[in-house]
Amino acid sequence: MSKIVDLRSDTVTRPVPGMRRAIADAEVGDDVFGDDPTVNALEDRIAKLFGKEAALFVPSGTMGNQVALASITEPGDEVILERQCHIFNYEVAAAPALSGLQFNPVDGDAGVITVEQILPHIRHRDIHAPVTKVVALENTHNRAGGHIFPLEEMKRIRELTIERGLRVHLDGARLANAVVATGIPFDQYAACADTVSLCFSKGLGAPVGSAVASDAETVQKARRKRKQFGGGMRQAGILAAAALYALDHHVERLADDHENAQRLGARIESIDGLELAFSVDTNIVIFRVGEKFGSVDLLLAQLKKDGVLAVPFGPTLVRMVTHLDVNADDIDHVADMLESLGSAG
Ligand code: TLP
């Protein structure tokens, strides 16, 4: 078997030929001067898609989250978020380090936090207390196996935050997956947030780039923050062209990734010694590895020998992510391997 089946993340996708042509043909200018027509077109398109006044193209999902948070807070403010979310676990403590923010994590259920769970975390105005400023949500939720945060609960949280004068940031790195899986359009999710991000470099298959959408004033602040954080890009139109191509060609096809994840999940469930840690809603499959398989490290090493790559996601958990570079045959191959490793164990 020569083909590598890389399920470590949907970030591993390589630009398809059509996307490469769009990159090659892109009109460009210096985006720090606001002169790149392709970046401007992408920002307009994202603003419209999300029903917001403006949008900003940024190099990564992490920078999208960070410029958004920095633009709606002051140093010393507090951000309420779900304990397993990306901002809290995987952004190298950027918000405390760069923007002087404190996190107030809430234990959720499969990445979802409710109004009732958030309420006791909102600080009373007191000279001793940090000011609660933001509730940050993630949809779909990475560590909860691509779980979809229900729109109804997002709406309730939105109402609470309006009532309490708080802002909502939505880490929508994989929001396109939620949109395709539910049929709920981007703007309905975005309406529940002041700032919302989207990554082009995950399931959408672009090489680089994310966007943040919000009201015009907040996006203007975010543009300054992006520069401050070193993310001002020049002829970024070659990247924006890939993102525009992704929006045209790679959104609806996420349904294939979801189908492949379902296919993998169903096979995993039937293997003795493996157990799904979460229901499979979108393109992420997280499963528990029983003793029969030795350990997560052993299982991953055995898979790697045969060209299958996945990542550890905790002492007993493995994550596999489907994307446009893997097909149903690849998934069957991975499942067959897991099955045979299980029967050899
Ligand atoms: N997630 C990556 C790793 O960082 C874990 C992955 O392989 O899934 N929000 C969410 C929900 C994410 O999953 C990620 C990346 C980001 C933000 C950050 O995006 P990048 O990697 O572009 O900074």
mmCIF file of C-alpha atoms and ligand atoms in Angstrom:
data_model
loop_
_atom_site.group_PDB
_atom_site.id
_atom_site.type_symbol
_atom_site.label_atom_id
_atom_site.label_comp_id
_atom_site.label_asym_id
_atom_site.label_seq_id
_atom_site.Cartn_x
_atom_site.Cartn_y
_atom_site.Cartn_z
ATOM 1 C CA MET A 1 0.000 0.000 0.000
ATOM 2 C CA SER A 2 1.719 3.114 -1.189
ATOM 3 C CA LYS A 3 -0.953 5.764 -0.644
ATOM 4 C CA ILE A 4 -0.785 7.656 2.630
ATOM 5 C CA VAL A 5 -4.215 8.070 4.209
ATOM 6 C CA ASP A 6 -3.711 11.145 6.321
ATOM 7 C CA LEU A 7 -6.506 11.521 8.870
ATOM 8 C CA ARG A 8 -4.534 13.670 11.320
ATOM 9 C CA SER A 9 -6.601 16.745 10.454
ATOM 10 C CA ASP A 10 -8.594 18.402 7.686
ATOM 11 C CA THR A 11 -5.765 20.956 7.634
ATOM 12 C CA VAL A 12 -3.598 18.509 5.625
ATOM 13 C CA THR A 13 -5.526 18.951 2.359
ATOM 14 C CA ARG A 14 -3.551 20.138 -0.656
ATOM 15 C CA PRO A 15 -4.921 22.651 -3.150
ATOM 16 C CA VAL A 16 -6.671 20.922 -6.072
ATOM 17 C CA PRO A 17 -5.675 21.845 -9.667
ATOM 18 C CA GLY A 18 -8.608 24.287 -10.088
ATOM 19 C CA MET A 19 -7.636 26.073 -6.886
ATOM 20 C CA ARG A 20 -4.023 26.269 -8.035
ATOM 21 C CA ARG A 21 -5.191 27.866 -11.276
ATOM 22 C CA ALA A 22 -7.273 30.385 -9.320
ATOM 23 C CA ILE A 23 -4.174 31.175 -7.254
ATOM 24 C CA ALA A 24 -2.063 31.652 -10.381
ATOM 25 C CA ASP A 25 -4.654 33.916 -12.015
ATOM 26 C CA ALA A 26 -5.403 36.074 -8.969
ATOM 27 C CA GLU A 27 -5.253 39.848 -9.322
ATOM 28 C CA VAL A 28 -3.212 41.219 -6.438
ATOM 29 C CA GLY A 29 -2.137 44.444 -4.742
ATOM 30 C CA ASP A 30 -0.706 45.475 -1.384
ATOM 31 C CA ASP A 31 -3.386 44.528 1.134
ATOM 32 C CA VAL A 32 -1.885 46.591 3.966
ATOM 33 C CA PHE A 33 -2.705 49.600 1.728
ATOM 34 C CA GLY A 34 -6.136 48.052 1.106
ATOM 35 C CA ASP A 35 -5.160 47.591 -2.538
ATOM 36 C CA ASP A 36 -5.623 43.877 -3.087
ATOM 37 C CA PRO A 37 -8.809 43.424 -5.151
ATOM 38 C CA THR A 38 -9.060 39.693 -4.473
ATOM 39 C CA VAL A 39 -8.736 40.123 -0.708
ATOM 40 C CA ASN A 40 -11.327 42.908 -0.866
ATOM 41 C CA ALA A 41 -13.677 40.668 -2.852
ATOM 42 C CA LEU A 42 -13.249 37.855 -0.326
ATOM 43 C CA GLU A 43 -13.886 40.184 2.622
ATOM 44 C CA ASP A 44 -17.055 41.550 0.968
ATOM 45 C CA ARG A 45 -18.255 38.059 0.223
ATOM 46 C CA ILE A 46 -17.713 36.833 3.783
ATOM 47 C CA ALA A 47 -19.425 39.919 5.238
ATOM 48 C CA LYS A 48 -22.493 39.218 3.052
ATOM 49 C CA LEU A 49 -22.458 35.480 3.753
ATOM 50 C CA PHE A 50 -22.430 36.141 7.495
ATOM 51 C CA GLY A 51 -24.875 39.066 7.365
ATOM 52 C CA LYS A 52 -22.291 41.379 8.972
ATOM 53 C CA GLU A 53 -21.089 44.858 7.982
ATOM 54 C CA ALA A 54 -17.491 43.868 7.325
ATOM 55 C CA ALA A 55 -14.921 41.071 7.354
ATOM 56 C CA LEU A 56 -11.167 40.681 7.604
ATOM 57 C CA PHE A 57 -8.887 38.086 5.980
ATOM 58 C CA VAL A 58 -6.333 36.700 8.455
ATOM 59 C CA PRO A 59 -3.529 34.136 8.164
ATOM 60 C CA SER A 60 -4.958 31.516 10.550
ATOM 61 C CA GLY A 61 -7.861 30.454 12.712
ATOM 62 C CA THR A 62 -5.825 31.265 15.778
ATOM 63 C CA MET A 63 -5.208 34.801 14.582
ATOM 64 C CA GLY A 64 -8.896 35.160 13.732
ATOM 65 C CA ASN A 65 -9.889 34.242 17.271
ATOM 66 C CA GLN A 66 -7.193 36.451 18.776
ATOM 67 C CA VAL A 67 -7.860 39.620 16.784
ATOM 68 C CA ALA A 68 -11.586 39.174 17.434
ATOM 69 C CA LEU A 69 -11.148 38.802 21.195
ATOM 70 C CA ALA A 70 -8.644 41.664 21.345
ATOM 71 C CA SER A 71 -11.085 43.948 19.481
ATOM 72 C CA ILE A 72 -14.011 43.467 21.875
ATOM 73 C CA THR A 73 -12.168 43.541 25.212
ATOM 74 C CA GLU A 74 -9.770 45.543 27.396
ATOM 75 C CA PRO A 75 -6.802 44.007 29.261
ATOM 76 C CA GLY A 76 -8.072 42.570 32.569
ATOM 77 C CA ASP A 77 -11.422 41.496 31.133
ATOM 78 C CA GLU A 78 -12.667 37.953 31.445
ATOM 79 C CA VAL A 79 -13.817 35.536 28.752
ATOM 80 C CA ILE A 80 -16.271 32.760 29.586
ATOM 81 C CA LEU A 81 -15.695 29.700 27.427
ATOM 82 C CA GLU A 82 -16.190 25.967 27.357
ATOM 83 C CA ARG A 83 -13.316 24.073 28.982
ATOM 84 C CA GLN A 84 -12.497 21.877 25.973
ATOM 85 C CA CYS A 85 -12.527 24.643 23.383
ATOM 86 C CA HIS A 86 -9.668 25.484 21.025
ATOM 87 C CA ILE A 87 -9.114 29.004 22.393
ATOM 88 C CA PHE A 88 -8.532 27.608 25.894
ATOM 89 C CA ASN A 89 -6.492 24.530 24.951
ATOM 90 C CA TYR A 90 -4.640 25.070 21.684
ATOM 91 C CA GLU A 91 -3.785 28.726 21.212
ATOM 92 C CA VAL A 92 -0.664 28.820 23.390
ATOM 93 C CA ALA A 93 -2.479 31.053 25.927
ATOM 94 C CA ALA A 94 -2.463 33.828 23.316
ATOM 95 C CA ALA A 95 -5.398 35.744 24.814
ATOM 96 C CA PRO A 96 -3.793 36.096 28.289
ATOM 97 C CA ALA A 97 -0.319 36.617 26.804
ATOM 98 C CA LEU A 98 -1.166 39.117 24.058
ATOM 99 C CA SER A 99 -4.388 40.807 25.179
ATOM 100 C CA GLY A 100 -4.257 40.541 28.982
ATOM 101 C CA LEU A 101 -7.446 38.482 29.125
ATOM 102 C CA GLN A 102 -8.423 35.987 31.794
ATOM 103 C CA PHE A 103 -10.351 32.811 30.987
ATOM 104 C CA ASN A 104 -13.288 31.574 33.035
ATOM 105 C CA PRO A 105 -13.859 28.016 31.762
ATOM 106 C CA VAL A 106 -17.223 26.277 32.061
ATOM 107 C CA ASP A 107 -17.581 22.488 31.996
ATOM 108 C CA GLY A 108 -19.767 21.701 29.029
ATOM 109 C CA ASP A 109 -21.417 18.682 27.544
ATOM 110 C CA ALA A 110 -19.843 17.663 24.210
ATOM 111 C CA GLY A 111 -18.641 21.237 23.791
ATOM 112 C CA VAL A 112 -22.021 22.788 24.474
ATOM 113 C CA ILE A 113 -22.602 25.215 27.332
ATOM 114 C CA THR A 114 -26.060 26.417 28.258
ATOM 115 C CA VAL A 115 -27.425 29.679 29.624
ATOM 116 C CA GLU A 116 -27.896 27.978 33.005
ATOM 117 C CA GLN A 117 -24.245 26.883 33.068
ATOM 118 C CA ILE A 118 -22.973 30.299 31.981
ATOM 119 C CA LEU A 119 -25.017 32.356 34.467
ATOM 120 C CA PRO A 120 -23.021 31.565 37.655
ATOM 121 C CA HIS A 121 -19.785 32.424 35.812
ATOM 122 C CA ILE A 122 -20.835 36.016 35.079
ATOM 123 C CA ARG A 123 -19.073 38.243 37.628
ATOM 124 C CA HIS A 124 -20.882 40.755 39.763
ATOM 125 C CA ARG A 125 -19.647 44.287 39.332
ATOM 126 C CA ASP A 126 -17.252 44.603 42.235
ATOM 127 C CA ILE A 127 -13.971 46.471 42.695
ATOM 128 C CA HIS A 128 -12.198 43.130 43.230
ATOM 129 C CA ALA A 129 -13.546 41.260 40.251
ATOM 130 C CA PRO A 130 -12.463 41.124 36.638
ATOM 131 C CA VAL A 131 -15.104 42.379 34.211
ATOM 132 C CA THR A 132 -16.895 39.597 32.371
ATOM 133 C CA LYS A 133 -16.881 40.801 28.771
ATOM 134 C CA VAL A 134 -17.240 37.904 26.341
ATOM 135 C CA VAL A 135 -18.784 34.474 25.978
ATOM 136 C CA ALA A 136 -16.799 32.469 23.403
ATOM 137 C CA LEU A 137 -18.414 29.490 21.649
ATOM 138 C CA GLU A 138 -17.066 26.932 19.158
ATOM 139 C CA ASN A 139 -19.116 25.406 16.332
ATOM 140 C CA THR A 140 -18.451 22.712 15.275
ATOM 141 C CA HIS A 141 -16.558 21.648 18.356
ATOM 142 C CA ASN A 142 -13.183 20.073 17.694
ATOM 143 C CA ARG A 143 -12.503 18.216 20.961
ATOM 144 C CA ALA A 144 -16.120 17.044 21.083
ATOM 145 C CA GLY A 145 -15.679 15.167 17.801
ATOM 146 C CA GLY A 146 -17.090 17.824 15.479
ATOM 147 C CA HIS A 147 -20.265 18.178 17.526
ATOM 148 C CA ILE A 148 -22.707 20.830 16.307
ATOM 149 C CA PHE A 149 -23.598 23.511 18.838
ATOM 150 C CA PRO A 150 -27.415 23.720 18.516
ATOM 151 C CA LEU A 151 -28.651 27.019 17.091
ATOM 152 C CA GLU A 152 -31.461 27.168 19.669
ATOM 153 C CA GLU A 153 -28.982 27.254 22.569
ATOM 154 C CA MET A 154 -26.855 29.803 20.737
ATOM 155 C CA LYS A 155 -29.931 32.022 20.441
ATOM 156 C CA ARG A 156 -30.629 31.718 24.167
ATOM 157 C CA ILE A 157 -27.013 32.619 24.938
ATOM 158 C CA ARG A 158 -27.296 35.578 22.565
ATOM 159 C CA GLU A 159 -30.351 36.861 24.466
ATOM 160 C CA LEU A 160 -28.593 36.467 27.808
ATOM 161 C CA THR A 161 -25.515 38.349 26.612
ATOM 162 C CA ILE A 162 -27.597 41.222 25.221
ATOM 163 C CA GLU A 163 -29.419 41.450 28.548
ATOM 164 C CA ARG A 164 -26.108 41.487 30.467
ATOM 165 C CA GLY A 165 -24.159 43.732 28.081
ATOM 166 C CA LEU A 166 -21.721 40.971 27.085
ATOM 167 C CA ARG A 167 -20.267 40.143 23.666
ATOM 168 C CA VAL A 168 -20.253 36.766 21.936
ATOM 169 C CA HIS A 169 -17.354 35.441 19.867
ATOM 170 C CA LEU A 170 -17.981 32.381 17.733
ATOM 171 C CA ASP A 171 -14.962 30.281 16.769
ATOM 172 C CA GLY A 172 -16.417 29.086 13.500
ATOM 173 C CA ALA A 173 -13.258 27.412 12.221
ATOM 174 C CA ARG A 174 -15.512 24.564 11.021
ATOM 175 C CA LEU A 175 -18.809 26.455 10.841
ATOM 176 C CA ALA A 176 -19.170 25.388 7.191
ATOM 177 C CA ASN A 177 -19.438 21.788 8.421
ATOM 178 C CA ALA A 178 -22.310 22.770 10.739
ATOM 179 C CA VAL A 179 -24.010 24.698 7.915
ATOM 180 C CA VAL A 180 -23.840 21.739 5.530
ATOM 181 C CA ALA A 181 -24.871 19.187 8.157
ATOM 182 C CA THR A 182 -27.880 21.191 9.426
ATOM 183 C CA GLY A 183 -28.906 23.235 6.395
ATOM 184 C CA ILE A 184 -28.912 26.313 8.664
ATOM 185 C CA PRO A 185 -27.225 29.175 6.754
ATOM 186 C CA PHE A 186 -24.075 30.952 7.945
ATOM 187 C CA ASP A 187 -25.907 34.199 8.748
ATOM 188 C CA GLN A 188 -28.262 32.531 11.224
ATOM 189 C CA TYR A 189 -25.330 31.238 13.256
ATOM 190 C CA ALA A 190 -23.488 34.548 12.843
ATOM 191 C CA ALA A 191 -26.529 36.479 14.095
ATOM 192 C CA CYS A 192 -25.876 34.896 17.514
ATOM 193 C CA ALA A 193 -22.380 36.419 17.705
ATOM 194 C CA ASP A 194 -20.709 39.834 17.607
ATOM 195 C CA THR A 195 -17.586 38.390 16.035
ATOM 196 C CA VAL A 196 -17.388 35.159 14.059
ATOM 197 C CA SER A 197 -14.509 33.355 12.373
ATOM 198 C CA LEU A 198 -14.277 30.816 9.553
ATOM 199 C CA CYS A 199 -11.243 28.820 8.381
ATOM 200 C CA PHE A 200 -10.595 28.198 4.685
ATOM 201 C CA SER A 201 -7.635 25.933 5.419
ATOM 202 C CA LYS A 202 -9.570 23.065 7.041
ATOM 203 C CA GLY A 203 -12.356 21.136 5.307
ATOM 204 C CA LEU A 204 -12.654 23.877 2.673
ATOM 205 C CA GLY A 205 -9.271 22.834 1.343
ATOM 206 C CA ALA A 206 -7.419 26.145 0.936
ATOM 207 C CA PRO A 207 -3.712 26.214 1.816
ATOM 208 C CA VAL A 208 -3.829 29.203 4.197
ATOM 209 C CA GLY A 209 -6.318 31.635 5.641
ATOM 210 C CA SER A 210 -9.318 32.421 7.782
ATOM 211 C CA ALA A 211 -11.726 35.328 8.105
ATOM 212 C CA VAL A 212 -13.415 37.249 10.885
ATOM 213 C CA ALA A 213 -16.720 39.060 10.389
ATOM 214 C CA SER A 214 -18.349 41.698 12.598
ATOM 215 C CA ASP A 215 -19.650 45.278 12.575
ATOM 216 C CA ALA A 216 -17.515 47.774 10.656
ATOM 217 C CA GLU A 217 -16.007 49.417 13.752
ATOM 218 C CA THR A 218 -14.948 46.106 15.304
ATOM 219 C CA VAL A 219 -13.427 44.938 12.019
ATOM 220 C CA GLN A 220 -11.478 48.197 11.824
ATOM 221 C CA LYS A 221 -10.084 47.471 15.315
ATOM 222 C CA ALA A 222 -9.353 43.891 14.268
ATOM 223 C CA ARG A 223 -7.450 45.191 11.235
ATOM 224 C CA ARG A 224 -5.174 47.214 13.542
ATOM 225 C CA LYS A 225 -4.778 44.212 15.864
ATOM 226 C CA ARG A 226 -3.883 42.000 12.907
ATOM 227 C CA LYS A 227 -1.104 44.445 12.032
ATOM 228 C CA GLN A 228 0.041 44.585 15.660
ATOM 229 C CA PHE A 229 0.166 40.780 15.835
ATOM 230 C CA GLY A 230 2.287 40.682 12.674
ATOM 231 C CA GLY A 231 -0.462 39.441 10.380
ATOM 232 C CA GLY A 232 -0.611 42.305 7.857
ATOM 233 C CA MET A 233 -0.106 40.595 4.503
ATOM 234 C CA ARG A 234 0.845 42.176 1.187
ATOM 235 C CA GLN A 235 -0.131 40.449 -2.121
ATOM 236 C CA ALA A 236 -2.428 38.147 -0.159
ATOM 237 C CA GLY A 237 -4.800 37.911 -3.129
ATOM 238 C CA ILE A 238 -3.164 34.644 -4.131
ATOM 239 C CA LEU A 239 -4.436 33.223 -0.831
ATOM 240 C CA ALA A 240 -7.803 34.971 -0.985
ATOM 241 C CA ALA A 241 -8.279 33.481 -4.476
ATOM 242 C CA ALA A 242 -7.920 30.015 -2.968
ATOM 243 C CA ALA A 243 -10.486 30.916 -0.295
ATOM 244 C CA LEU A 244 -12.939 32.214 -2.929
ATOM 245 C CA TYR A 245 -12.442 29.016 -4.927
ATOM 246 C CA ALA A 246 -13.118 27.021 -1.751
ATOM 247 C CA LEU A 247 -16.378 28.911 -1.145
ATOM 248 C CA ASP A 248 -17.458 28.223 -4.740
ATOM 249 C CA HIS A 249 -16.477 24.554 -4.930
ATOM 250 C CA HIS A 250 -15.830 23.020 -1.532
ATOM 251 C CA VAL A 251 -18.747 23.864 0.740
ATOM 252 C CA GLU A 252 -21.495 21.447 -0.400
ATOM 253 C CA ARG A 253 -18.962 18.643 -0.812
ATOM 254 C CA LEU A 254 -18.372 18.660 2.966
ATOM 255 C CA ALA A 255 -21.376 16.311 2.986
ATOM 256 C CA ASP A 256 -19.048 13.658 1.486
ATOM 257 C CA ASP A 257 -16.635 14.106 4.395
ATOM 258 C CA HIS A 258 -19.533 13.723 6.815
ATOM 259 C CA GLU A 259 -20.652 10.556 5.061
ATOM 260 C CA ASN A 260 -17.119 9.142 5.223
ATOM 261 C CA ALA A 261 -16.890 9.997 8.916
ATOM 262 C CA GLN A 262 -20.208 8.186 9.488
ATOM 263 C CA ARG A 263 -18.881 5.204 7.565
ATOM 264 C CA LEU A 264 -15.733 5.125 9.686
ATOM 265 C CA GLY A 265 -17.671 5.662 12.924
ATOM 266 C CA ALA A 266 -20.043 2.788 12.166
ATOM 267 C CA ARG A 267 -17.145 0.411 11.496
ATOM 268 C CA ILE A 268 -15.302 1.525 14.649
ATOM 269 C CA GLU A 269 -18.407 0.863 16.719
ATOM 270 C CA SER A 270 -18.463 -2.706 15.498
ATOM 271 C CA ILE A 271 -14.841 -3.403 16.527
ATOM 272 C CA ASP A 272 -14.331 -4.977 19.916
ATOM 273 C CA GLY A 273 -11.955 -2.825 22.003
ATOM 274 C CA LEU A 274 -12.774 0.447 20.245
ATOM 275 C CA GLU A 275 -15.553 2.811 21.280
ATOM 276 C CA LEU A 276 -16.727 6.119 19.861
ATOM 277 C CA ALA A 277 -16.193 8.892 22.392
ATOM 278 C CA PHE A 278 -18.786 11.156 20.725
ATOM 279 C CA SER A 279 -21.551 10.730 18.185
ATOM 280 C CA VAL A 280 -20.293 11.515 14.689
ATOM 281 C CA ASP A 281 -22.079 14.713 13.573
ATOM 282 C CA THR A 282 -19.681 16.038 10.946
ATOM 283 C CA ASN A 283 -16.125 15.136 9.835
ATOM 284 C CA ILE A 284 -14.348 14.283 13.110
ATOM 285 C CA VAL A 285 -14.221 10.812 14.653
ATOM 286 C CA ILE A 286 -12.811 10.480 18.173
ATOM 287 C CA PHE A 287 -12.630 6.996 19.652
ATOM 288 C CA ARG A 288 -11.453 5.317 22.825
ATOM 289 C CA VAL A 289 -8.777 2.632 22.505
ATOM 290 C CA GLY A 290 -9.198 -0.364 24.786
ATOM 291 C CA GLU A 291 -6.409 -2.436 26.368
ATOM 292 C CA LYS A 292 -6.783 -5.048 23.666
ATOM 293 C CA PHE A 293 -4.961 -2.630 21.342
ATOM 294 C CA GLY A 294 -2.062 -2.121 23.783
ATOM 295 C CA SER A 295 -2.059 1.671 23.849
ATOM 296 C CA VAL A 296 -2.868 4.692 21.727
ATOM 297 C CA ASP A 297 0.812 5.058 20.819
ATOM 298 C CA LEU A 298 1.098 1.418 19.783
ATOM 299 C CA LEU A 299 -2.046 1.598 17.672
ATOM 300 C CA LEU A 300 -0.899 4.808 15.964
ATOM 301 C CA ALA A 301 2.546 3.299 15.270
ATOM 302 C CA GLN A 302 0.985 0.189 13.723
ATOM 303 C CA LEU A 303 -1.327 2.268 11.556
ATOM 304 C CA LYS A 304 1.563 4.468 10.470
ATOM 305 C CA LYS A 305 3.556 1.461 9.285
ATOM 306 C CA ASP A 306 0.772 0.922 6.747
ATOM 307 C CA GLY A 307 0.490 4.555 5.733
ATOM 308 C CA VAL A 308 -2.463 5.563 7.931
ATOM 309 C CA LEU A 309 -1.936 8.684 9.992
ATOM 310 C CA ALA A 310 -4.043 9.842 12.955
ATOM 311 C CA VAL A 311 -3.359 11.825 16.139
ATOM 312 C CA PRO A 312 -3.579 10.996 19.846
ATOM 313 C CA PHE A 313 -6.304 13.059 21.532
ATOM 314 C CA GLY A 314 -5.699 12.187 25.179
ATOM 315 C CA PRO A 315 -4.233 9.139 26.949
ATOM 316 C CA THR A 316 -6.864 6.737 25.578
ATOM 317 C CA LEU A 317 -8.302 8.668 22.629
ATOM 318 C CA VAL A 318 -7.504 8.852 18.923
ATOM 319 C CA ARG A 319 -8.828 11.471 16.492
ATOM 320 C CA MET A 320 -9.396 10.835 12.783
ATOM 321 C CA VAL A 321 -10.643 13.628 10.526
ATOM 322 C CA THR A 322 -12.132 13.137 7.058
ATOM 323 C CA HIS A 323 -11.518 15.656 4.263
ATOM 324 C CA LEU A 324 -11.349 16.086 0.506
ATOM 325 C CA ASP A 325 -8.148 14.065 0.103
ATOM 326 C CA VAL A 326 -9.702 10.833 1.425
ATOM 327 C CA ASN A 327 -12.465 8.773 -0.150
ATOM 328 C CA ALA A 328 -14.733 5.908 0.902
ATOM 329 C CA ASP A 329 -12.181 3.283 -0.225
ATOM 330 C CA ASP A 330 -9.536 4.872 1.999
ATOM 331 C CA ILE A 331 -11.979 4.778 4.894
ATOM 332 C CA ASP A 332 -12.722 1.095 4.272
ATOM 333 C CA HIS A 333 -9.002 0.415 4.200
ATOM 334 C CA VAL A 334 -8.499 2.167 7.552
ATOM 335 C CA ALA A 335 -11.450 0.314 9.088
ATOM 336 C CA ASP A 336 -10.147 -3.035 7.762
ATOM 337 C CA MET A 337 -6.777 -2.300 9.337
ATOM 338 C CA LEU A 338 -8.331 -1.424 12.678
ATOM 339 C CA GLU A 339 -10.349 -4.624 12.521
ATOM 340 C CA SER A 340 -7.325 -6.777 11.773
ATOM 341 C CA LEU A 341 -5.216 -5.092 14.484
ATOM 342 C CA GLY A 342 -8.072 -5.814 16.887
ATOM 343 C CA SER A 343 -8.268 -9.476 16.006
ATOM 344 C CA ALA A 344 -4.472 -9.842 16.223
ATOM 345 C CA GLY A 345 -4.445 -8.177 19.680
HETATM 346 N N1 TLP B 1 -7.335 23.035 14.955
HETATM 347 C C1 TLP B 1 -6.245 22.144 14.603
HETATM 348 C C2 TLP B 1 -5.285 21.992 15.788
HETATM 349 O O1 TLP B 1 -4.916 23.209 16.286
HETATM 350 C C3 TLP B 1 -5.851 21.180 16.912
HETATM 351 C C4 TLP B 1 -6.813 20.821 14.177
HETATM 352 O O2 TLP B 1 -6.033 20.036 13.612
HETATM 353 O O3 TLP B 1 -8.011 20.582 14.381
HETATM 354 N N2 TLP B 1 -10.472 26.791 16.078
HETATM 355 C C5 TLP B 1 -10.684 25.465 15.977
HETATM 356 C C6 TLP B 1 -11.983 24.897 16.420
HETATM 357 C C7 TLP B 1 -9.681 24.633 15.462
HETATM 358 O O4 TLP B 1 -9.899 23.331 15.395
HETATM 359 C C8 TLP B 1 -8.465 25.201 15.041
HETATM 360 C C9 TLP B 1 -7.335 24.362 14.506
HETATM 361 C C10 TLP B 1 -8.301 26.595 15.149
HETATM 362 C C11 TLP B 1 -9.326 27.360 15.686
HETATM 363 C C12 TLP B 1 -7.011 27.280 14.780
HETATM 364 O O5 TLP B 1 -6.775 27.295 13.415
HETATM 365 P P1 TLP B 1 -5.270 27.490 12.867
HETATM 366 O O6 TLP B 1 -4.609 26.164 12.983
HETATM 367 O O7 TLP B 1 -5.495 27.947 11.449
HETATM 368 O O8 TLP B 1 -4.625 28.537 13.691
#
